[in-house]
Amino acid sequence: MAFEKMIRNAFEESRNNCRFGDTLEEISEIQDYIRTSQKICIPNKNGIKVEVLNQVLSEYGLPSAEILHINTNTADTSRIPALAKAYMALDQSDADLIIARGRLGIPGSGSLLIFIDNKGRILTCGTSPSHLIHQKSIEEAVYSEACEALEKIGFERVVGP
Amino acid sequence: MAFEKMIRNAFEESRNNCRFGDTLEEISEIQDYIRTSQKICIPNKNGIKVEVLNQVLSEYGLPSAEILHINTNTADTSRIPALAKAYMALDQSDADLIIARGRLGIPGSGSLLIFIDNKGRILTCGTSPSHLIHQKSIEEAVYSEACEALEKIGFERVVGP
């Protein structure tokens, strides 16, 4: 079932007060989309995040991503900077899956790693507090956000970290 | 420093390539906003979430919230249903803090508990996978999302769970 049909069905359920949470079919549809992505892009100025994200993708048996060199500084004027970065990448590439990381909301709100499809729809996410709270390196934070995002939609690790 | 000034400063840093993550001042500004909120609203049809959220708020020494009875079914047509619910509550109440919970993205993407201020700006969040993945009760899921959201911005529990 394509996302379009799934979204239409879910809204019909909500509208009729008979939506009782996500279904296994919906979750496996998201998994299939990610598994079969032909081109995965990560908007980034440098390659640090991409290296870590590709490590995580390979640990979960998923195709690897490529860097999309774009300057995303202006994303920080947006209400959800991470999502703004993802949309920039979507609009400037032919990727069918974008993984972007940026601030969740206002300064101080920590970070959000988000997966969107080729229409800009949100598939999953992982979050971290600000560095000052978690004290992790950027690599560790990106690593755990990516694992969180994949495990949230039922992916399991196929090789150890 | 008000959020407006803080947001302006942070963007100046981003624009000049000298933004190196959230600052303690920004985090404590968010804490102060939440601590001094006069009216906290939770859009909801029934009271389950509100009871759990008030338990968490009290465990972290924060003021309690009230339910805002609105039908949020149409939020599920939005790209970020949780945020759509929060905006509905913002636009239909005089609350200065809204805590809303709904789907993160497309069906299957799990849930998002989000805190927004009186201008709709995102302060923090907590997330959960779909029930089918985490197998927690709704009360347990809401509880852990709320703790995650508060701890993400440096709040500490003042009384035990």
PDB file of N, CA, C and O in Angstrom, chain B residues 32-59:
ATOM      1  N   ASP B  32      13.086  29.023  32.497  1.00  0.00           N
ATOM      2  CA  ASP B  32      12.369  30.121  33.171  1.00  0.00           C
ATOM      3  C   ASP B  32      10.981  30.318  32.583  1.00  0.00           C
ATOM      4  O   ASP B  32      10.021  30.555  33.302  1.00  0.00           O
ATOM      5  N   TYR B  33      10.912  30.223  31.243  1.00  0.00           N
ATOM      6  CA  TYR B  33       9.612  30.418  30.590  1.00  0.00           C
ATOM      7  C   TYR B  33       8.608  29.381  31.089  1.00  0.00           C
ATOM      8  O   TYR B  33       7.465  29.703  31.411  1.00  0.00           O
ATOM      9  N   ILE B  34       9.048  28.142  31.154  1.00  0.00           N
ATOM     10  CA  ILE B  34       8.149  27.058  31.581  1.00  0.00           C
ATOM     11  C   ILE B  34       7.799  27.211  33.057  1.00  0.00           C
ATOM     12  O   ILE B  34       6.640  27.095  33.459  1.00  0.00           O
ATOM     13  N   ARG B  35       8.811  27.511  33.862  1.00  0.00           N
ATOM     14  CA  ARG B  35       8.605  27.658  35.314  1.00  0.00           C
ATOM     15  C   ARG B  35       7.613  28.763  35.666  1.00  0.00           C
ATOM     16  O   ARG B  35       6.872  28.649  36.625  1.00  0.00           O
ATOM     17  N   THR B  36       7.637  29.831  34.876  1.00  0.00           N
ATOM     18  CA  THR B  36       6.803  30.991  35.214  1.00  0.00           C
ATOM     19  C   THR B  36       5.519  31.074  34.380  1.00  0.00           C
ATOM     20  O   THR B  36       4.838  32.100  34.396  1.00  0.00           O
ATOM     21  N   SER B  37       5.204  29.997  33.669  1.00  0.00           N
ATOM     22  CA  SER B  37       3.971  30.009  32.868  1.00  0.00           C
ATOM     23  C   SER B  37       2.756  30.168  33.772  1.00  0.00           C
ATOM     24  O   SER B  37       2.619  29.480  34.773  1.00  0.00           O
ATOM     25  N   GLN B  38       1.878  31.101  33.394  1.00  0.00           N
ATOM     26  CA  GLN B  38       0.664  31.347  34.173  1.00  0.00           C
ATOM     27  C   GLN B  38      -0.431  30.359  33.820  1.00  0.00           C
ATOM     28  O   GLN B  38      -1.243  29.997  34.647  1.00  0.00           O
ATOM     29  N   LYS B  39      -0.463  29.971  32.560  1.00  0.00           N
ATOM     30  CA  LYS B  39      -1.529  29.057  32.129  1.00  0.00           C
ATOM     31  C   LYS B  39      -0.956  28.053  31.127  1.00  0.00           C
ATOM     32  O   LYS B  39      -0.454  28.442  30.070  1.00  0.00           O
ATOM     33  N   ILE B  40      -1.038  26.791  31.499  1.00  0.00           N
ATOM     34  CA  ILE B  40      -0.533  25.713  30.640  1.00  0.00           C
ATOM     35  C   ILE B  40      -1.733  24.905  30.171  1.00  0.00           C
ATOM     36  O   ILE B  40      -2.538  24.463  30.988  1.00  0.00           O
ATOM     37  N   CYS B  41      -1.890  24.749  28.876  1.00  0.00           N
ATOM     38  CA  CYS B  41      -3.041  23.993  28.351  1.00  0.00           C
ATOM     39  C   CYS B  41      -2.595  22.756  27.589  1.00  0.00           C
ATOM     40  O   CYS B  41      -1.552  22.758  26.913  1.00  0.00           O
ATOM     41  N   ILE B  42      -3.422  21.726  27.701  1.00  0.00           N
ATOM     42  CA  ILE B  42      -3.196  20.473  26.982  1.00  0.00           C
ATOM     43  C   ILE B  42      -4.465  20.170  26.181  1.00  0.00           C
ATOM     44  O   ILE B  42      -5.506  19.903  26.763  1.00  0.00           O
ATOM     45  N   PRO B  43      -4.374  20.264  24.838  1.00  0.00           N
ATOM     46  CA  PRO B  43      -5.563  19.956  24.040  1.00  0.00           C
ATOM     47  C   PRO B  43      -5.831  18.456  24.087  1.00  0.00           C
ATOM     48  O   PRO B  43      -4.921  17.658  23.860  1.00  0.00           O
ATOM     49  N   ASN B  44      -7.055  18.094  24.414  1.00  0.00           N
ATOM     50  CA  ASN B  44      -7.339  16.672  24.598  1.00  0.00           C
ATOM     51  C   ASN B  44      -8.853  16.470  24.640  1.00  0.00           C
ATOM     52  O   ASN B  44      -9.582  17.348  25.088  1.00  0.00           O
ATOM     53  N   LYS B  45      -9.271  15.292  24.192  1.00  0.00           N
ATOM     54  CA  LYS B  45     -10.691  14.974  24.267  1.00  0.00           C
ATOM     55  C   LYS B  45     -11.045  14.415  25.643  1.00  0.00           C
ATOM     56  O   LYS B  45     -12.071  14.689  26.199  1.00  0.00           O
ATOM     57  N   ASN B  46     -10.130  13.603  26.173  1.00  0.00           N
ATOM     58  CA  ASN B  46     -10.373  13.039  27.513  1.00  0.00           C
ATOM     59  C   ASN B  46      -9.223  13.432  28.428  1.00  0.00           C
ATOM     60  O   ASN B  46      -8.287  14.102  28.009  1.00  0.00           O
ATOM     61  N   GLY B  47      -9.292  13.024  29.685  1.00  0.00           N
ATOM     62  CA  GLY B  47      -8.322  13.530  30.641  1.00  0.00           C
ATOM     63  C   GLY B  47      -7.095  12.661  30.918  1.00  0.00           C
ATOM     64  O   GLY B  47      -6.265  13.019  31.746  1.00  0.00           O
ATOM     65  N   ILE B  48      -6.970  11.530  30.203  1.00  0.00           N
ATOM     66  CA  ILE B  48      -5.884  10.589  30.547  1.00  0.00           C
ATOM     67  C   ILE B  48      -4.504  11.250  30.486  1.00  0.00           C
ATOM     68  O   ILE B  48      -3.739  11.233  31.444  1.00  0.00           O
ATOM     69  N   LYS B  49      -4.227  11.866  29.333  1.00  0.00           N
ATOM     70  CA  LYS B  49      -2.906  12.473  29.150  1.00  0.00           C
ATOM     71  C   LYS B  49      -2.649  13.572  30.183  1.00  0.00           C
ATOM     72  O   LYS B  49      -1.540  13.742  30.663  1.00  0.00           O
ATOM     73  N   VAL B  50      -3.707  14.346  30.491  1.00  0.00           N
ATOM     74  CA  VAL B  50      -3.553  15.486  31.384  1.00  0.00           C
ATOM     75  C   VAL B  50      -3.161  15.039  32.785  1.00  0.00           C
ATOM     76  O   VAL B  50      -2.275  15.627  33.415  1.00  0.00           O
ATOM     77  N   GLU B  51      -3.780  13.963  33.238  1.00  0.00           N
ATOM     78  CA  GLU B  51      -3.458  13.441  34.563  1.00  0.00           C
ATOM     79  C   GLU B  51      -1.983  13.018  34.639  1.00  0.00           C
ATOM     80  O   GLU B  51      -1.268  13.386  35.562  1.00  0.00           O
ATOM     81  N   VAL B  52      -1.542  12.284  33.630  1.00  0.00           N
ATOM     82  CA  VAL B  52      -0.139  11.824  33.608  1.00  0.00           C
ATOM     83  C   VAL B  52       0.807  13.019  33.498  1.00  0.00           C
ATOM     84  O   VAL B  52       1.807  13.101  34.216  1.00  0.00           O
ATOM     85  N   LEU B  53       0.473  13.961  32.623  1.00  0.00           N
ATOM     86  CA  LEU B  53       1.354  15.112  32.425  1.00  0.00           C
ATOM     87  C   LEU B  53       1.449  15.953  33.699  1.00  0.00           C
ATOM     88  O   LEU B  53       2.529  16.430  34.047  1.00  0.00           O
ATOM     89  N   ASN B  54       0.338  16.104  34.400  1.00  0.00           N
ATOM     90  CA  ASN B  54       0.394  16.869  35.643  1.00  0.00           C
ATOM     91  C   ASN B  54       1.217  16.156  36.705  1.00  0.00           C
ATOM     92  O   ASN B  54       1.903  16.805  37.503  1.00  0.00           O
ATOM     93  N   GLN B  55       1.175  14.839  36.684  1.00  0.00           N
ATOM     94  CA  GLN B  55       2.029  14.086  37.619  1.00  0.00           C
ATOM     95  C   GLN B  55       3.502  14.397  37.320  1.00  0.00           C
ATOM     96  O   GLN B  55       4.279  14.721  38.221  1.00  0.00           O
ATOM     97  N   VAL B  56       3.857  14.354  36.031  1.00  0.00           N
ATOM     98  CA  VAL B  56       5.252  14.626  35.654  1.00  0.00           C
ATOM     99  C   VAL B  56       5.622  16.074  36.007  1.00  0.00           C
ATOM    100  O   VAL B  56       6.669  16.325  36.614  1.00  0.00           O
ATOM    101  N   LEU B  57       4.759  17.028  35.658  1.00  0.00           N
ATOM    102  CA  LEU B  57       5.063  18.437  35.954  1.00  0.00           C
ATOM    103  C   LEU B  57       5.319  18.608  37.451  1.00  0.00           C
ATOM    104  O   LEU B  57       6.263  19.293  37.849  1.00  0.00           O
ATOM    105  N   SER B  58       4.516  17.952  38.279  1.00  0.00           N
ATOM    106  CA  SER B  58       4.715  18.124  39.730  1.00  0.00           C
ATOM    107  C   SER B  58       6.001  17.453  40.195  1.00  0.00           C
ATOM    108  O   SER B  58       6.692  17.956  41.072  1.00  0.00           O
ATOM    109  N   GLU B  59       6.354  16.323  39.587  1.00  0.00           N
ATOM    110  CA  GLU B  59       7.613  15.657  39.969  1.00  0.00           C
ATOM    111  C   GLU B  59       8.841  16.518  39.639  1.00  0.00           C
ATOM    112  O   GLU B  59       9.893  16.354  40.238  1.00  0.00           O
TER     113      GLU B  59
END
